[in-house]
PDB file of C-alpha atoms in Angstrom:
ATOM      1  CA  UNK S   6     162.763  95.057 218.246  1.00 44.00           C
ATOM      2  CA  UNK S   7     159.129  96.102 217.977  1.00 46.00           C
ATOM      3  CA  UNK S   8     156.717  94.594 215.475  1.00 53.00           C
ATOM      4  CA  UNK S   9     156.672  97.804 213.450  1.00 67.00           C
ATOM      5  CA  UNK S  10     160.469  98.033 213.104  1.00 81.00           C
ATOM      6  CA  UNK S  11     162.138  95.588 210.736  1.00 94.00           C
ATOM      7  CA  UNK S  12     165.647  94.468 210.023  1.00 96.00           C
ATOM      8  CA  UNK S  13     167.046  94.652 206.524  1.00 98.00           C
ATOM      9  CA  UNK S  14     169.928  93.506 204.419  1.00 98.00           C
ATOM     10  CA  UNK S  15     170.946  96.146 201.930  1.00 98.00           C
ATOM     11  CA  UNK S  16     172.670  94.704 198.880  1.00 98.00           C
ATOM     12  CA  UNK S  17     174.745  96.472 196.289  1.00 98.00           C
ATOM     13  CA  UNK S  18     173.832  95.174 192.825  1.00 98.00           C
ATOM     14  CA  UNK S  19     176.850  95.048 190.521  1.00 98.00           C
ATOM     15  CA  UNK S  20     179.539  92.826 192.013  1.00 97.00           C
ATOM     16  CA  UNK S  21     177.282  91.416 194.742  1.00 98.00           C
ATOM     17  CA  UNK S  22     174.087  90.236 193.064  1.00 98.00           C
ATOM     18  CA  UNK S  23     175.449  90.047 189.541  1.00 98.00           C
ATOM     19  CA  UNK S  24     178.831  89.744 187.907  1.00 97.00           C
ATOM     20  CA  UNK S  25     180.093  93.292 187.369  1.00 95.00           C
ATOM     21  CA  UNK S  26     180.957  93.416 183.686  1.00 94.00           C
ATOM     22  CA  UNK S  27     180.452  97.106 183.030  1.00 94.00           C
ATOM     23  CA  UNK S  28     177.284  99.088 182.512  1.00 96.00           C
ATOM     24  CA  UNK S  29     174.636  96.372 182.659  1.00 96.00           C
ATOM     25  CA  UNK S  30     171.100  97.282 181.651  1.00 97.00           C
ATOM     26  CA  UNK S  31     169.756  94.363 179.582  1.00 97.00           C
ATOM     27  CA  UNK S  32     168.826  90.863 180.798  1.00 97.00           C
ATOM     28  CA  UNK S  33     171.193  89.220 178.328  1.00 97.00           C
ATOM     29  CA  UNK S  34     174.084  91.093 180.004  1.00 97.00           C
ATOM     30  CA  UNK S  35     173.052  90.012 183.500  1.00 98.00           C
ATOM     31  CA  UNK S  36     174.637  87.008 185.219  1.00 98.00           C
ATOM     32  CA  UNK S  37     173.755  86.267 188.866  1.00 98.00           C
ATOM     33  CA  UNK S  38     176.736  85.894 191.209  1.00 97.00           C
ATOM     34  CA  UNK S  39     177.150  82.396 192.668  1.00 96.00           C
ATOM     35  CA  UNK S  40     174.769  81.950 195.598  1.00 96.00           C
ATOM     36  CA  UNK S  41     173.046  85.325 195.089  1.00 97.00           C
ATOM     37  CA  UNK S  42     169.595  83.935 194.336  1.00 97.00           C
ATOM     38  CA  UNK S  43     169.876  81.448 197.192  1.00 96.00           C
ATOM     39  CA  UNK S  44     171.073  84.179 199.579  1.00 97.00           C
ATOM     40  CA  UNK S  45     168.075  86.344 198.700  1.00 97.00           C
ATOM     41  CA  UNK S  46     165.730  83.407 199.304  1.00 97.00           C
ATOM     42  CA  UNK S  47     167.462  82.681 202.654  1.00 96.00           C
ATOM     43  CA  UNK S  48     167.041  86.326 203.693  1.00 97.00           C
ATOM     44  CA  UNK S  49     163.354  86.222 202.681  1.00 97.00           C
ATOM     45  CA  UNK S  50     162.839  83.052 204.740  1.00 96.00           C
ATOM     46  CA  UNK S  51     164.519  84.641 207.779  1.00 95.00           C
ATOM     47  CA  UNK S  52     162.303  87.744 207.757  1.00 95.00           C
ATOM     48  CA  UNK S  53     164.807  90.288 206.478  1.00 97.00           C
ATOM     49  CA  UNK S  54     163.760  93.021 204.134  1.00 98.00           C
ATOM     50  CA  UNK S  55     165.945  92.683 201.046  1.00 98.00           C
ATOM     51  CA  UNK S  56     166.797  96.097 199.652  1.00 98.00           C
ATOM     52  CA  UNK S  57     169.047  96.832 196.699  1.00 98.00           C
ATOM     53  CA  UNK S  58     170.996 100.105 196.879  1.00 98.00           C
ATOM     54  CA  UNK S  59     172.931 100.695 193.688  1.00 98.00           C
ATOM     55  CA  UNK S  60     174.884 103.491 192.043  1.00 98.00           C
ATOM     56  CA  UNK S  61     173.795 103.612 188.388  1.00 98.00           C
ATOM     57  CA  UNK S  62     175.862 106.381 186.829  1.00 97.00           C
ATOM     58  CA  UNK S  63     175.330 104.773 183.426  1.00 97.00           C
ATOM     59  CA  UNK S  64     171.969 106.539 183.435  1.00 98.00           C
ATOM     60  CA  UNK S  65     173.604 109.891 184.118  1.00 97.00           C
ATOM     61  CA  UNK S  66     176.302 109.222 181.530  1.00 97.00           C
ATOM     62  CA  UNK S  67     173.612 108.617 178.899  1.00 97.00           C
ATOM     63  CA  UNK S  68     174.574 104.965 178.370  1.00 97.00           C
ATOM     64  CA  UNK S  69     171.082 103.713 179.195  1.00 98.00           C
ATOM     65  CA  UNK S  70     167.812 105.165 180.428  1.00 98.00           C
ATOM     66  CA  UNK S  71     165.813 105.091 183.656  1.00 97.00           C
ATOM     67  CA  UNK S  72     163.348 102.879 181.771  1.00 98.00           C
ATOM     68  CA  UNK S  73     166.145 100.448 180.844  1.00 98.00           C
ATOM     69  CA  UNK S  74     167.094 100.255 184.531  1.00 98.00           C
ATOM     70  CA  UNK S  75     163.473  99.689 185.592  1.00 98.00           C
ATOM     71  CA  UNK S  76     163.003  96.990 182.958  1.00 98.00           C
ATOM     72  CA  UNK S  77     166.098  95.117 184.145  1.00 98.00           C
ATOM     73  CA  UNK S  78     164.919  95.448 187.757  1.00 98.00           C
ATOM     74  CA  UNK S  79     161.538  93.968 186.727  1.00 98.00           C
ATOM     75  CA  UNK S  80     163.304  91.138 184.880  1.00 98.00           C
ATOM     76  CA  UNK S  81     165.350  90.376 188.022  1.00 98.00           C
ATOM     77  CA  UNK S  82     162.121  90.210 190.047  1.00 98.00           C
ATOM     78  CA  UNK S  83     160.578  87.733 187.591  1.00 98.00           C
ATOM     79  CA  UNK S  84     163.733  85.626 187.587  1.00 97.00           C
ATOM     80  CA  UNK S  85     163.706  85.480 191.395  1.00 98.00           C
ATOM     81  CA  UNK S  86     160.015  84.544 191.573  1.00 97.00           C
ATOM     82  CA  UNK S  87     160.720  81.286 189.740  1.00 94.00           C
ATOM     83  CA  UNK S  88     162.839  80.140 192.718  1.00 94.00           C
ATOM     84  CA  UNK S  89     160.602  81.541 195.446  1.00 97.00           C
ATOM     85  CA  UNK S  90     162.685  84.626 196.235  1.00 98.00           C
ATOM     86  CA  UNK S  91     162.104  88.358 196.019  1.00 98.00           C
ATOM     87  CA  UNK S  92     163.710  91.751 196.483  1.00 98.00           C
ATOM     88  CA  UNK S  93     161.500  94.014 198.574  1.00 98.00           C
ATOM     89  CA  UNK S  94     162.737  97.407 197.372  1.00 98.00           C
ATOM     90  CA  UNK S  95     165.307  98.830 194.975  1.00 98.00           C
ATOM     91  CA  UNK S  96     166.907 102.261 195.281  1.00 98.00           C
ATOM     92  CA  UNK S  97     169.288 103.642 192.694  1.00 98.00           C
ATOM     93  CA  UNK S  98     171.383 106.743 192.175  1.00 98.00           C
ATOM     94  CA  UNK S  99     171.723 107.892 188.547  1.00 98.00           C
ATOM     95  CA  UNK S 100     174.050 110.804 189.393  1.00 97.00           C
ATOM     96  CA  UNK S 101     177.758 111.361 188.965  1.00 97.00           C
ATOM     97  CA  UNK S 102     179.566 114.533 190.052  1.00 96.00           C
ATOM     98  CA  UNK S 103     181.846 114.830 186.996  1.00 96.00           C
ATOM     99  CA  UNK S 104     181.037 112.299 184.268  1.00 95.00           C
ATOM    100  CA  UNK S 105     177.258 112.627 183.988  1.00 95.00           C
ATOM    101  CA  UNK S 106     175.363 115.004 181.708  1.00 94.00           C
ATOM    102  CA  UNK S 107     172.607 117.530 182.339  1.00 95.00           C
ATOM    103  CA  UNK S 108     170.637 117.247 185.557  1.00 96.00           C
ATOM    104  CA  UNK S 109     172.472 114.034 186.438  1.00 97.00           C
ATOM    105  CA  UNK S 110     175.811 115.840 186.859  1.00 96.00           C
ATOM    106  CA  UNK S 111     175.576 116.779 190.493  1.00 96.00           C
ATOM    107  CA  UNK S 112     176.961 116.186 193.958  1.00 95.00           C
ATOM    108  CA  UNK S 113     174.122 114.333 195.645  1.00 97.00           C
ATOM    109  CA  UNK S 114     173.366 112.600 198.924  1.00 97.00           C
ATOM    110  CA  UNK S 115     172.366 109.336 197.273  1.00 97.00           C
ATOM    111  CA  UNK S 116     175.542 108.290 195.444  1.00 98.00           C
ATOM    112  CA  UNK S 117     177.510 105.937 197.670  1.00 98.00           C
ATOM    113  CA  UNK S 118     179.606 106.578 199.750  1.00 98.00           C
ATOM    114  CA  UNK S 119     176.899 109.061 200.721  1.00 98.00           C
ATOM    115  CA  UNK S 120     174.195 107.367 202.819  1.00 98.00           C
ATOM    116  CA  UNK S 121     171.106 108.846 201.133  1.00 98.00           C
ATOM    117  CA  UNK S 122     169.621 105.672 199.625  1.00 98.00           C
ATOM    118  CA  UNK S 123     170.086 103.721 202.867  1.00 98.00           C
ATOM    119  CA  UNK S 124     168.691 106.514 205.041  1.00 98.00           C
ATOM    120  CA  UNK S 125     165.688 106.925 202.736  1.00 98.00           C
ATOM    121  CA  UNK S 126     164.912 103.206 202.945  1.00 98.00           C
ATOM    122  CA  UNK S 127     165.313 103.210 206.739  1.00 98.00           C
ATOM    123  CA  UNK S 128     162.828 106.061 207.042  1.00 97.00           C
ATOM    124  CA  UNK S 129     160.317 104.808 204.472  1.00 97.00           C
ATOM    125  CA  UNK S 130     160.180 101.227 205.753  1.00 97.00           C
ATOM    126  CA  UNK S 131     160.679 101.563 209.543  1.00 97.00           C
ATOM    127  CA  UNK S 132     164.004  99.723 209.512  1.00 98.00           C
ATOM    128  CA  UNK S 133     166.106  99.152 212.615  1.00 97.00           C
ATOM    129  CA  UNK S 134     169.548 100.316 211.453  1.00 97.00           C
ATOM    130  CA  UNK S 135     171.294  98.584 214.369  1.00 97.00           C
ATOM    131  CA  UNK S 136     169.805  95.218 213.357  1.00 96.00           C
ATOM    132  CA  UNK S 137     170.590  95.668 209.657  1.00 97.00           C
ATOM    133  CA  UNK S 138     173.601  95.238 207.395  1.00 97.00           C
ATOM    134  CA  UNK S 139     174.783  96.369 203.992  1.00 98.00           C
ATOM    135  CA  UNK S 140     176.778  94.027 201.770  1.00 98.00           C
ATOM    136  CA  UNK S 141     178.849  95.665 199.059  1.00 98.00           C
ATOM    137  CA  UNK S 142     181.897  94.924 196.960  1.00 97.00           C
ATOM    138  CA  UNK S 143     183.554  98.327 197.307  1.00 98.00           C
ATOM    139  CA  UNK S 144     184.781 100.427 200.216  1.00 98.00           C
ATOM    140  CA  UNK S 145     182.277 103.138 199.230  1.00 98.00           C
ATOM    141  CA  UNK S 146     179.472 100.669 200.048  1.00 98.00           C
ATOM    142  CA  UNK S 147     180.888 100.015 203.521  1.00 98.00           C
ATOM    143  CA  UNK S 148     181.342 103.765 204.032  1.00 98.00           C
ATOM    144  CA  UNK S 149     177.712 104.447 203.062  1.00 98.00           C
ATOM    145  CA  UNK S 150     176.643 101.819 205.591  1.00 98.00           C
ATOM    146  CA  UNK S 151     178.768 103.407 208.321  1.00 98.00           C
ATOM    147  CA  UNK S 152     177.359 106.864 207.593  1.00 98.00           C
ATOM    148  CA  UNK S 153     173.827 105.458 207.798  1.00 98.00           C
ATOM    149  CA  UNK S 154     174.455 103.659 211.089  1.00 98.00           C
ATOM    150  CA  UNK S 155     174.284 100.208 209.509  1.00 98.00           C
ATOM    151  CA  UNK S 156     176.918  97.470 209.724  1.00 97.00           C
ATOM    152  CA  UNK S 157     178.842  97.254 206.456  1.00 97.00           C
ATOM    153  CA  UNK S 158     180.285  94.034 205.061  1.00 96.00           C
ATOM    154  CA  UNK S 159     182.793  93.980 202.218  1.00 96.00           C
ATOM    155  CA  UNK S 160     182.046  91.121 199.805  1.00 96.00           C
ATOM    156  CA  UNK S 161     185.124  90.113 197.850  1.00 93.00           C
ATOM    157  CA  UNK S 162     183.419  87.607 195.589  1.00 92.00           C
ATOM    158  CA  UNK S 163     182.697  83.930 195.747  1.00 92.00           C
ATOM    159  CA  UNK S 164     179.388  82.442 196.840  1.00 94.00           C
ATOM    160  CA  UNK S 165     177.151  85.071 198.467  1.00 94.00           C
ATOM    161  CA  UNK S 166     175.172  82.447 200.390  1.00 91.00           C
ATOM    162  CA  UNK S 167     178.397  81.287 202.074  1.00 91.00           C
ATOM    163  CA  UNK S 168     178.917  84.612 203.895  1.00 85.00           C
ATOM    164  CA  UNK S 169     179.073  83.683 207.580  1.00 68.00           C
ATOM    165  CA  UNK S 170     176.505  86.322 208.539  1.00 71.00           C
ATOM    166  CA  UNK S 171     173.898  84.491 206.457  1.00 69.00           C
ATOM    167  CA  UNK S 172     173.979  81.433 208.741  1.00 60.00           C
TER     168      UNK S 172
END
């Protein structure tokens, strides 16, 4: 792998980084999954780019705004800094093909299982797809990884740091 090409771990948000309890958009709703913060720090220490790729149809459904999403993402970053960890990039898809309103109601290439968010990150950050993985809690996450040429791992809960690929 050349110096200019990096490896990445793509992480779904809801159900992987935080407990999935519905449409989360405020810090008081957010609860880190066991081992998530430690897994992010481990990935940082082992020279992986840490990239969140998350479907956020709550935006398209009008349940919360893009600004609400950005504010929660900023809060997550601050919370990680206190333990010496960081997320490098976050990509989100606000669309839904049937349940969204206005411009958000569309068939798009970014909503998983489509690979758009992953492919965009690969292109923008010179990522080696063959050396990268995507961890998600749904089959659509694994399918998006496959379509992007990245290894997909289905996370069924528990402690994220204890995934064998993180050792």
